[in-house]
Coordinates of C-alpha atoms and ligand atoms in Angstrom, one line a residue:
X24 CA -164.3 -68.1 91.2
X25 CA -163.3 -65.1 93.3
X26 CA -163.8 -62.7 90.4
X27 CA -167.2 -64.2 89.7
X28 CA -168.1 -63.7 93.3
X29 CA -166.8 -60.2 93.4
X30 CA -168.7 -59.2 90.2
X31 CA -171.9 -60.8 91.7
X32 CA -171.3 -58.7 94.9
X33 CA -170.7 -55.6 92.8
X34 CA -174.0 -56.2 90.9
X35 CA -175.9 -56.5 94.2
X36 CA -174.2 -53.4 95.5
X37 CA -175.1 -51.5 92.3
X38 CA -178.8 -52.3 92.8
X39 CA -178.9 -51.6 96.5
X40 CA -179.2 -48.0 97.7
X41 CA -177.2 -48.5 100.9
X42 CA -173.5 -48.8 100.2
X43 CA -171.5 -51.3 102.3
X44 CA -167.8 -51.5 102.7
X45 CA -166.2 -54.9 103.2
X46 CA -162.6 -56.1 102.7
X47 CA -161.9 -56.9 99.0
X48 CA -159.1 -59.3 99.8
X49 CA -159.8 -62.6 101.6
X50 CA -159.6 -62.1 105.4
X51 CA -157.0 -64.5 106.9
X52 CA -157.8 -65.9 110.3
X53 CA -155.5 -68.2 112.3
X54 CA -157.1 -71.4 113.4
X55 CA -158.6 -71.2 117.0
X56 CA -158.0 -67.4 117.1
X57 CA -160.7 -64.7 116.8
X58 CA -161.3 -62.5 113.7
X59 CA -163.3 -59.4 112.9
X60 CA -165.3 -59.5 109.6
X61 CA -165.5 -55.8 108.7
X62 CA -168.7 -54.4 107.3
X63 CA -169.4 -50.7 107.5
X64 CA -172.1 -48.5 106.0
X65 CA -172.5 -44.8 105.3
X66 CA -175.1 -43.3 107.6
X67 CA -175.7 -39.8 106.2
X68 CA -178.5 -39.0 108.7
X69 CA -178.6 -40.1 112.4
X70 CA -180.8 -43.1 112.8
X71 CA -182.7 -45.0 115.5
X72 CA -181.0 -48.3 116.4
X73 CA -184.5 -49.9 116.5
X74 CA -184.7 -49.1 112.7
X75 CA -181.5 -51.0 112.0
X76 CA -181.3 -54.6 110.8
X77 CA -178.0 -56.5 110.4
X78 CA -177.9 -60.0 108.9
X79 CA -174.7 -62.0 108.6
X80 CA -175.2 -65.2 106.7
X81 CA -173.2 -67.9 104.7
X82 CA -173.2 -66.8 101.1
X83 CA -173.6 -70.3 99.7
X84 CA -176.2 -71.9 102.0
X85 CA -177.8 -68.6 103.3
X86 CA -177.6 -70.2 106.8
X87 CA -177.8 -67.5 109.5
X88 CA -174.5 -66.6 111.2
X89 CA -175.8 -63.7 113.2
X90 CA -178.9 -61.5 113.2
X91 CA -179.7 -58.2 114.8
X92 CA -183.3 -56.8 114.5
X93 CA -185.2 -54.1 116.3
X94 CA -182.4 -53.3 118.7
X95 CA -181.6 -56.9 119.7
X96 CA -179.6 -60.0 118.6
X97 CA -182.0 -62.6 117.1
X98 CA -180.2 -65.9 117.3
X99 CA -183.1 -68.4 117.3
X100 CA -182.3 -69.5 113.7
X101 CA -178.5 -69.2 114.0
X102 CA -176.6 -72.2 112.5
X103 CA -175.6 -74.4 115.4
X104 CA -171.9 -74.3 114.8
X105 CA -171.8 -70.6 115.3
X106 CA -173.5 -70.7 118.7
X107 CA -171.7 -68.6 121.3
X108 CA -169.0 -67.6 118.8
X109 CA -170.4 -64.5 117.2
X110 CA -171.1 -61.0 118.3
X111 CA -171.6 -57.5 116.8
X112 CA -170.2 -54.4 118.4
X113 CA -173.3 -52.7 119.9
X114 CA -171.7 -49.3 120.5
X115 CA -170.3 -49.3 117.0
X116 CA -173.6 -50.0 115.2
X117 CA -174.8 -46.4 115.5
X118 CA -171.5 -45.3 113.9
X119 CA -172.1 -47.4 110.8
X120 CA -170.0 -50.4 111.9
X121 CA -171.8 -53.7 111.5
X122 CA -168.6 -55.8 111.8
X123 CA -168.9 -59.3 113.2
X124 CA -166.5 -60.8 115.7
X125 CA -166.1 -64.6 115.1
X126 CA -164.4 -66.4 117.9
X127 CA -162.3 -69.6 118.0
X128 CA -162.1 -69.9 114.2
X129 CA -162.1 -73.5 112.8
X130 CA -161.2 -74.8 109.4
X131 CA -164.9 -75.3 108.6
X132 CA -165.5 -71.5 109.0
X133 CA -163.6 -70.9 105.7
X134 CA -165.8 -69.5 103.0
X135 CA -167.9 -66.5 101.9
X136 CA -170.0 -64.4 104.3
X137 CA -172.6 -61.9 103.3
X138 CA -173.4 -58.8 105.4
X139 CA -176.9 -57.4 104.9
X140 CA -177.7 -54.0 106.4
X141 CA -181.0 -52.1 106.4
X142 CA -181.7 -48.6 107.7
X143 CA -184.7 -47.7 105.6
X144 CA -182.3 -48.4 102.6
X145 CA -180.9 -51.8 102.1
X146 CA -177.5 -53.1 101.1
X147 CA -175.4 -56.2 101.1
X148 CA -171.8 -57.3 100.4
X149 CA -169.8 -60.5 100.7
X150 CA -166.3 -61.2 101.9
X151 CA -164.1 -64.3 101.9
X152 CA -162.7 -65.8 105.1
X153 CA -159.5 -67.8 104.7
X154 CA -158.3 -70.0 107.6
X155 CA -154.7 -70.7 108.1
X156 CA -152.8 -72.8 110.7
X157 CA -149.0 -72.9 111.0
X158 CA -147.3 -76.3 110.5
X159 CA -145.0 -77.9 113.1
X160 CA -141.3 -77.8 112.4
X161 CA -140.5 -80.6 109.9
X162 CA -138.7 -83.7 111.2
X163 CA -136.7 -86.0 109.0
X164 CA -136.0 -89.7 109.6
X165 CA -133.9 -92.2 107.7
X166 CA -134.8 -95.8 106.7
X167 CA -132.8 -97.9 107.2
X168 CA -131.2 -96.1 110.2
X169 CA -128.0 -98.1 110.7
X170 CA -125.3 -99.8 108.8
X171 CA -125.4 -97.2 106.1
X172 CA -122.8 -97.4 103.4
X173 CA -122.2 -95.2 100.3
X174 CA -124.2 -96.7 97.4
X175 CA -127.1 -97.9 99.7
X176 CA -130.6 -96.8 98.8
X177 CA -132.0 -94.7 101.7
X178 CA -135.5 -93.3 102.2
X179 CA -135.7 -90.0 103.9
X180 CA -139.1 -89.1 105.4
X181 CA -140.0 -85.6 106.2
X182 CA -143.1 -85.0 108.4
X183 CA -144.9 -81.9 109.5
X184 CA -148.4 -81.6 111.0
X185 CA -151.2 -79.4 112.3
X186 CA -151.2 -77.0 109.4
X187 CA -153.7 -75.5 107.0
X188 CA -154.2 -75.2 104.1
X189 CA -152.3 -78.1 102.3
X190 CA -148.6 -77.4 102.5
X191 CA -146.0 -78.1 99.8
X192 CA -142.7 -79.9 100.5
X193 CA -139.5 -79.0 98.6
X194 CA -136.4 -81.2 98.9
X195 CA -133.1 -79.6 98.1
X196 CA -129.5 -80.7 98.0
X197 CA -126.5 -79.0 99.6
X198 CA -126.3 -76.6 96.7
X199 CA -129.9 -75.5 97.1
X200 CA -131.0 -77.2 93.9
X201 CA -134.6 -78.6 93.9
X202 CA -134.7 -82.4 93.9
X203 CA -137.7 -83.7 92.0
X204 CA -136.9 -87.4 91.4
X205 CA -138.2 -90.3 93.6
X206 CA -140.4 -88.2 95.8
X207 CA -143.8 -89.2 97.1
X208 CA -145.8 -86.7 99.2
X209 CA -149.1 -87.4 100.9
X210 CA -151.4 -85.1 102.8
X211 CA -153.9 -86.4 105.4
X212 CA -156.4 -84.3 107.3
X213 CA -157.4 -84.9 110.9
X214 CA -160.9 -84.5 112.3
X215 CA -160.3 -80.7 112.8
X216 CA -159.4 -80.4 109.1
X217 CA -155.7 -79.8 109.9
X218 CA -153.2 -81.5 107.6
X219 CA -150.2 -83.8 108.2
X220 CA -147.8 -83.7 105.3
X221 CA -145.5 -86.6 104.8
X222 CA -142.9 -86.6 102.0
X223 CA -140.5 -89.5 101.2
X224 CA -137.5 -89.1 99.0
X225 CA -135.4 -92.1 98.0
X226 CA -131.8 -91.4 97.4
X227 CA -128.6 -93.4 96.6
X228 CA -126.3 -92.5 99.4
X229 CA -123.0 -90.7 98.7
X230 CA -120.2 -90.4 101.3
X231 CA -121.2 -86.8 102.1
X232 CA -124.8 -85.8 101.3
X233 CA -127.0 -83.0 102.6
X234 CA -130.7 -83.0 102.1
X235 CA -133.1 -80.3 103.3
X236 CA -136.8 -80.5 103.5
X237 CA -138.7 -77.1 103.3
X238 CA -142.4 -76.8 104.1
X239 CA -144.3 -74.1 102.3
X240 CA -147.7 -72.9 103.5
X241 CA -149.5 -71.3 100.6
X242 CA -151.0 -68.6 102.9
X243 CA -148.3 -68.2 105.6
X244 CA -145.2 -68.7 103.3
X245 CA -142.2 -70.8 104.2
X246 CA -142.7 -72.3 107.6
X247 CA -140.1 -74.8 108.3
X248 CA -136.8 -76.0 107.2
X249 CA -134.7 -79.0 108.3
X250 CA -131.4 -80.2 106.8
X251 CA -129.8 -83.5 107.4
X252 CA -126.3 -84.4 106.4
X253 CA -125.4 -88.0 106.0
X254 CA -121.6 -88.0 106.4
X255 CA -118.9 -90.6 106.6
X256 CA -119.0 -90.0 110.3
X257 CA -122.7 -90.7 110.4
X258 CA -122.3 -93.9 108.5
X259 CA -119.6 -94.9 111.0
X260 CA -121.8 -93.9 113.9
X261 CA -123.7 -97.2 114.5
X262 CA -120.6 -99.4 115.0
X263 CA -119.0 -96.7 117.2
X264 CA -122.2 -96.7 119.3
X265 CA -122.0 -100.5 119.5
X266 CA -118.4 -100.5 120.7
X267 CA -119.2 -97.8 123.3
X268 CA -122.1 -99.9 124.6
X269 CA -120.0 -103.1 124.8
X270 CA -117.1 -101.2 126.4
X271 CA -119.4 -99.7 129.0
X272 CA -120.9 -103.1 129.8
X273 CA -117.5 -104.7 130.2
X274 CA -116.4 -101.9 132.5
X275 CA -119.5 -102.3 134.6
X276 CA -119.0 -106.1 134.8
X277 CA -115.3 -105.7 135.9
X278 CA -116.4 -103.1 138.5
X279 CA -119.1 -105.5 139.9
X280 CA -116.6 -108.4 140.1
X281 CA -114.0 -106.2 141.9
X282 CA -116.7 -105.0 144.3
X283 CA -117.8 -108.6 145.0
X284 CA -114.2 -109.6 145.7
X285 CA -113.7 -106.7 148.1
X286 CA -116.9 -107.5 149.8
X287 CA -116.0 -111.1 150.3
X288 CA -112.7 -110.3 151.7
X289 CA -114.2 -107.8 154.1
X290 CA -116.8 -110.3 155.2
X291 CA -114.1 -113.0 155.7
X292 CA -111.9 -110.5 157.6
X293 CA -114.7 -109.4 159.9
X294 CA -115.6 -113.1 160.5
X295 CA -112.0 -114.0 161.4
X296 CA -111.8 -110.9 163.6
X297 CA -115.0 -112.0 165.4
X298 CA -113.6 -115.5 165.9
X299 CA -110.3 -114.1 167.2
X300 CA -112.1 -111.8 169.6
X301 CA -114.2 -114.7 170.8
X302 CA -111.1 -116.8 171.4
X303 CA -109.3 -113.9 173.2
X304 CA -112.4 -113.5 175.4
X305 CA -112.3 -117.2 176.2
X306 CA -108.6 -117.1 177.1
X307 CA -109.2 -114.1 179.3
X308 CA -112.1 -115.9 181.0
X309 CA -110.0 -118.9 181.6
X310 CA -107.3 -116.7 183.1
X311 CA -109.9 -115.1 185.4
X312 CA -111.1 -118.5 186.4
X313 CA -107.6 -119.7 187.2
X314 CA -107.0 -116.5 189.2
X315 CA -110.2 -117.2 191.3
X316 CA -109.0 -120.7 191.7
X317 CA -105.7 -119.5 193.0
X318 CA -107.5 -117.1 195.4
X319 CA -109.7 -119.8 196.7
X320 CA -106.7 -122.0 197.2
X321 CA -105.0 -119.3 199.3
X322 CA -107.9 -118.7 201.6
Ligands
NAG416 C1 -169.6 -42.7 102.3 O1 -169.9 -41.4 102.0 C2 -168.9 -40.6 101.6 C3 -169.4 -39.2 101.4 O2 -170.7 -39.2 101.0 C4 -168.3 -41.1 100.3 O3 -167.2 -40.4 99.9 C5 -167.8 -42.6 100.5 O4 -167.4 -43.1 99.3 C6 -169.0 -43.4 101.0 N1 -168.5 -44.7 101.3 C7 -169.2 -45.8 101.2 C8 -168.6 -47.1 101.5 O5 -170.4 -45.8 100.7
NAG417 C1 -161.2 -53.6 109.6 O1 -161.3 -52.3 109.7 C2 -160.3 -51.6 110.4 C3 -160.6 -50.1 110.5 O2 -161.0 -49.6 109.2 C4 -158.9 -51.9 109.9 O3 -157.9 -51.3 110.7 C5 -158.7 -53.4 109.8 O4 -157.5 -53.7 109.2 C6 -159.8 -54.0 109.0 N1 -159.7 -55.5 109.1 C7 -159.7 -56.3 108.0 C8 -159.5 -57.7 108.2 O5 -159.9 -55.8 106.9
NAG418 C1 -186.3 -45.1 118.6 O1 -187.4 -45.9 118.3 C2 -188.2 -46.3 119.4 C3 -189.2 -47.4 118.9 O2 -189.7 -47.1 117.7 C4 -188.8 -45.1 120.0 O3 -189.5 -45.5 121.2 C5 -187.7 -44.1 120.4 O4 -188.3 -43.0 120.9 C6 -186.9 -43.8 119.2 N1 -185.7 -43.0 119.6 C7 -185.4 -41.9 119.0 C8 -184.2 -41.2 119.5 O5 -185.9 -41.6 118.0
NAG419 C1 -173.6 -71.6 124.6 O1 -173.5 -71.0 125.9 C2 -174.6 -71.4 126.7 C3 -174.6 -70.6 128.0 O2 -173.3 -70.4 128.4 C4 -174.6 -72.9 126.9 O3 -175.7 -73.3 127.7 C5 -174.6 -73.6 125.6 O4 -174.5 -75.0 125.8 C6 -173.5 -73.1 124.7 N1 -173.7 -73.7 123.4 C7 -172.6 -74.2 122.7 C8 -173.0 -74.8 121.4 O5 -171.5 -74.2 123.2
NAG420 C1 -165.7 -52.0 113.9 O1 -165.6 -52.0 115.3 C2 -164.6 -53.0 115.7 C3 -164.7 -53.1 117.2 O2 -164.3 -51.8 117.8 C4 -163.3 -52.8 115.1 O3 -162.4 -53.8 115.5 C5 -163.3 -52.7 113.6 O4 -162.1 -52.3 113.1 C6 -164.4 -51.7 113.2 N1 -164.5 -51.7 111.8 C7 -164.5 -50.6 111.0 C8 -164.6 -50.9 109.5 O5 -164.3 -49.5 111.5
NAG421 C1 -137.7 -75.0 93.8 O1 -139.1 -75.2 93.6 C2 -139.9 -74.2 94.2 C3 -141.3 -74.6 94.1 O2 -141.5 -75.6 93.1 C4 -139.6 -72.9 93.5 O3 -140.4 -71.8 94.1 C5 -138.2 -72.5 93.6 O4 -137.9 -71.3 92.9 C6 -137.3 -73.6 93.1 N1 -135.9 -73.3 93.4 C7 -134.9 -73.6 92.6 C8 -133.6 -73.3 93.0 O5 -135.2 -74.2 91.5
NAG422 C1 -134.4 -93.0 92.0 O1 -134.6 -94.4 92.4 C2 -134.0 -95.2 91.4 C3 -134.3 -96.7 91.9 O2 -135.0 -96.7 93.1 C4 -132.5 -95.0 91.4 O3 -131.9 -95.8 90.5 C5 -132.2 -93.5 91.0 O4 -130.8 -93.3 91.1 C6 -132.9 -92.6 92.0 N1 -132.7 -91.2 91.6 C7 -132.2 -90.4 92.4 C8 -132.1 -89.0 91.8 O5 -131.8 -90.6 93.5
NAG423 C1 -117.7 -83.9 104.0 O1 -118.1 -82.6 104.2 C2 -117.3 -81.9 105.1 C3 -117.9 -80.5 105.3 O2 -118.8 -80.2 104.3 C4 -115.9 -81.8 104.5 O3 -115.0 -81.1 105.5 C5 -115.4 -83.2 104.3 O4 -114.1 -83.2 103.7 C6 -116.3 -84.0 103.4 N1 -115.9 -85.4 103.3 C7 -115.9 -86.1 102.2 C8 -115.4 -87.5 102.3 O5 -116.2 -85.6 101.1

């Protein structure tokens, strides 16, 4: 496919008088970043910019990506999805640089672009744009999650998302050997064209097993790696967690009861104290009264 395209491009170049220089290898652009699509031409004699035409278009559909004619951008017939995302470098045009800046690259931008240049002579060349997006770090979950015992069949699910192009998942054991049995991998694209890769491996649990999930992006290389070890300790973990929870609950209950008892005693004490104080006050009052009585008797 690529060689066919290149030979077609070479044929066009051979016929044209003006030689253009574009990258031979696909240009890799990260999703949502900006990219420069290089296209330069040899200008042996100084030329007037109003004599220069630059057309960038999609090779397959010939839809316009960007046009420059008679000293100005001509964007009336530009494909809508490129609106506000393209520009040439005006002060570079006179130096033979007709490169295009494409902003906020999306997956749909991937493909072949043709650069046409005319300064009296005419030439064209095509290049490939390859979009790439890094995957998230893979995450592994176990099913079932609890009460695991050696001999149980367990499904490990490794998920990674937001990447492009389609990633490959490799499962390996503790010794780094590729596991190939009982694996199902599915790839789903979101509305932006970015992929979620989900890979499930079914294994028969051993007392001490390590499984690692590696995610390979065909453009960006290995991107993520996660390793899970299902050990005897892990298998014992759920009961331990249960006992810890029960223990904590019991502690809390005992604490509450003790607190209630202390409170009740305090309340009782303070009630009795109040009662005692009231009685003492009454006694004092009575004494006062008897004193007054005595005084009145004397007078
Ligand atoms: C540009 O011109 C120079 C000198 O004439 C030549 O060596 C070079 O190959 C040319 N490059 C292109 C892309 O036409
Ligand atoms: C574009 O051209 C410049 C200058 O020649 C070079 O440094 C850069 O790597 C090129 N970019 C691509 C994607 O080929
Ligand atoms: C460039 O072309 C324009 C229009 O044809 C003309 O008015 C102008 O004088 C030219 N400039 C030069 C430097 O030749
Ligand atoms: C492009 O920019 C203009 C002016 O800022 C705006 O009116 C227009 O809606 C934009 N078009 C797109 C497709 O974003
Ligand atoms: C063309 O100009 C742009 C902007 O200065 C630059 O990034 C690019 O590398 C240039 N390309 C070539 C082939 O010189
Ligand atoms: C595991 O598989 C991958 C891809 O299928 C391969 O690149 C790698 O060399 C293999 N590794 C081993 C140890 O077999
Ligand atoms: C694959 O699954 C089958 C049954 O589900 C099981 O008997 C076999 O041992 C598994 N193979 C591996 C390598 O775990
Ligand atoms: C599990 O693996 C750890 C470390 O790799 C090792 O120390 C331990 O002895 C192993 N336990 C069993 C039961 O194999």
